[in-house]
Amino acid sequence: MTLTSVGPSDPSAVHTWADFAQHLGGLHLRSGKTLGDLEKIGKRLPETGERLRDLPRSTVSDALRGRRPVKKDLLESLLKA
């Protein structure tokens, strides 16, 4: 699994935090959204009225690089964004 892969990643290959970060990084890369885009999305209210967790660039960057564990609220917001 690499950050530059363009096909879907296989989540069953994730066994460590580093693998998980690499998987998230691949999803981020394929989304085409910048860290700034994610930060803005995290501040908006989706149509459902549910507020996403704030997605500060530094927090998201650290999570995508495996520098910090990804908590459930951060993961949910990243995947929705």
PDB file of C-alpha atoms in Angstrom:
ATOM      1  CA  MET A   1       0.000   0.000   0.000  1.00  0.00           C
ATOM      2  CA  THR A   2       1.437   3.392  -0.957  1.00  0.00           C
ATOM      3  CA  LEU A   3       0.299   6.976  -0.689  1.00  0.00           C
ATOM      4  CA  THR A   4       0.531   7.305  -4.443  1.00  0.00           C
ATOM      5  CA  SER A   5      -1.709   4.376  -5.316  1.00  0.00           C
ATOM      6  CA  VAL A   6      -4.752   5.450  -7.291  1.00  0.00           C
ATOM      7  CA  GLY A   7      -6.847   2.307  -6.895  1.00  0.00           C
ATOM      8  CA  PRO A   8      -8.855   1.457  -3.827  1.00  0.00           C
ATOM      9  CA  SER A   9      -6.776   0.499  -0.803  1.00  0.00           C
ATOM     10  CA  ASP A  10      -7.335  -2.782   0.965  1.00  0.00           C
ATOM     11  CA  PRO A  11      -8.222  -2.038   4.593  1.00  0.00           C
ATOM     12  CA  SER A  12      -7.505  -5.660   5.516  1.00  0.00           C
ATOM     13  CA  ALA A  13      -3.811  -4.836   4.984  1.00  0.00           C
ATOM     14  CA  VAL A  14      -3.912  -2.388   7.911  1.00  0.00           C
ATOM     15  CA  HIS A  15      -2.224  -3.866  10.987  1.00  0.00           C
ATOM     16  CA  THR A  16      -0.413  -0.928  12.621  1.00  0.00           C
ATOM     17  CA  TRP A  17      -0.947   2.798  13.196  1.00  0.00           C
ATOM     18  CA  ALA A  18       1.566   3.439  10.421  1.00  0.00           C
ATOM     19  CA  ASP A  19      -0.449   1.236   8.030  1.00  0.00           C
ATOM     20  CA  PHE A  20      -3.628   3.027   9.072  1.00  0.00           C
ATOM     21  CA  ALA A  21      -2.065   6.450   8.513  1.00  0.00           C
ATOM     22  CA  GLN A  22      -0.840   5.343   5.099  1.00  0.00           C
ATOM     23  CA  HIS A  23      -4.334   4.081   4.235  1.00  0.00           C
ATOM     24  CA  LEU A  24      -5.881   7.409   5.308  1.00  0.00           C
ATOM     25  CA  GLY A  25      -3.223   9.272   3.344  1.00  0.00           C
ATOM     26  CA  GLY A  26      -4.181   7.323   0.227  1.00  0.00           C
ATOM     27  CA  LEU A  27      -7.847   8.159   0.756  1.00  0.00           C
ATOM     28  CA  HIS A  28      -6.908  11.809   1.230  1.00  0.00           C
ATOM     29  CA  LEU A  29      -4.813  11.844  -1.930  1.00  0.00           C
ATOM     30  CA  ARG A  30      -7.612  10.299  -3.999  1.00  0.00           C
ATOM     31  CA  SER A  31     -10.153  12.773  -2.590  1.00  0.00           C
ATOM     32  CA  GLY A  32      -8.284  15.666  -4.221  1.00  0.00           C
ATOM     33  CA  LYS A  33      -8.996  17.860  -1.182  1.00  0.00           C
ATOM     34  CA  THR A  34      -6.313  19.981   0.411  1.00  0.00           C
ATOM     35  CA  LEU A  35      -5.785  20.226   4.152  1.00  0.00           C
ATOM     36  CA  GLY A  36      -7.338  23.694   3.899  1.00  0.00           C
ATOM     37  CA  ASP A  37     -10.402  22.232   2.171  1.00  0.00           C
ATOM     38  CA  LEU A  38     -10.812  19.688   4.970  1.00  0.00           C
ATOM     39  CA  GLU A  39     -10.430  22.406   7.582  1.00  0.00           C
ATOM     40  CA  LYS A  40     -13.228  24.440   5.969  1.00  0.00           C
ATOM     41  CA  ILE A  41     -15.468  21.396   5.623  1.00  0.00           C
ATOM     42  CA  GLY A  42     -14.978  20.600   9.308  1.00  0.00           C
ATOM     43  CA  LYS A  43     -16.405  24.013  10.216  1.00  0.00           C
ATOM     44  CA  ARG A  44     -19.552  23.675   8.084  1.00  0.00           C
ATOM     45  CA  LEU A  45     -22.779  22.039   9.066  1.00  0.00           C
ATOM     46  CA  PRO A  46     -23.744  19.228   6.700  1.00  0.00           C
ATOM     47  CA  GLU A  47     -27.308  19.013   5.392  1.00  0.00           C
ATOM     48  CA  THR A  48     -28.143  16.509   8.135  1.00  0.00           C
ATOM     49  CA  GLY A  49     -27.529  19.203  10.729  1.00  0.00           C
ATOM     50  CA  GLU A  50     -24.784  17.092  12.278  1.00  0.00           C
ATOM     51  CA  ARG A  51     -21.663  19.102  13.006  1.00  0.00           C
ATOM     52  CA  LEU A  52     -18.385  17.580  11.971  1.00  0.00           C
ATOM     53  CA  ARG A  53     -15.446  17.704  14.338  1.00  0.00           C
ATOM     54  CA  ASP A  54     -13.104  20.600  13.658  1.00  0.00           C
ATOM     55  CA  LEU A  55     -10.371  19.487  11.282  1.00  0.00           C
ATOM     56  CA  PRO A  56      -7.399  21.795  11.908  1.00  0.00           C
ATOM     57  CA  ARG A  57      -4.714  21.398   9.263  1.00  0.00           C
ATOM     58  CA  SER A  58      -2.030  20.494  11.801  1.00  0.00           C
ATOM     59  CA  THR A  59      -4.173  17.785  13.431  1.00  0.00           C
ATOM     60  CA  VAL A  60      -5.166  16.267  10.093  1.00  0.00           C
ATOM     61  CA  SER A  61      -1.605  16.434   8.788  1.00  0.00           C
ATOM     62  CA  ASP A  62      -0.275  14.701  11.918  1.00  0.00           C
ATOM     63  CA  ALA A  63      -2.949  11.997  11.633  1.00  0.00           C
ATOM     64  CA  LEU A  64      -2.252  11.392   7.942  1.00  0.00           C
ATOM     65  CA  ARG A  65       1.477  11.078   8.645  1.00  0.00           C
ATOM     66  CA  GLY A  66       1.014   8.698  11.559  1.00  0.00           C
ATOM     67  CA  ARG A  67       2.301  11.215  14.096  1.00  0.00           C
ATOM     68  CA  ARG A  68      -0.816  10.895  16.252  1.00  0.00           C
ATOM     69  CA  PRO A  69      -3.398   8.181  16.788  1.00  0.00           C
ATOM     70  CA  VAL A  70      -6.707   8.883  15.103  1.00  0.00           C
ATOM     71  CA  LYS A  71      -9.614   9.088  17.521  1.00  0.00           C
ATOM     72  CA  LYS A  72     -13.068   7.988  16.453  1.00  0.00           C
ATOM     73  CA  ASP A  73     -14.501  11.540  16.132  1.00  0.00           C
ATOM     74  CA  LEU A  74     -11.594  12.636  13.943  1.00  0.00           C
ATOM     75  CA  LEU A  75     -11.872   9.546  11.741  1.00  0.00           C
ATOM     76  CA  GLU A  76     -15.622   9.965  11.298  1.00  0.00           C
ATOM     77  CA  SER A  77     -15.232  13.624  10.340  1.00  0.00           C
ATOM     78  CA  LEU A  78     -12.385  12.890   7.919  1.00  0.00           C
ATOM     79  CA  LEU A  79     -14.386  10.176   6.188  1.00  0.00           C
ATOM     80  CA  LYS A  80     -17.483  12.387   5.939  1.00  0.00           C
ATOM     81  CA  ALA A  81     -15.457  15.320   4.656  1.00  0.00           C
TER      82      ALA A  81
END
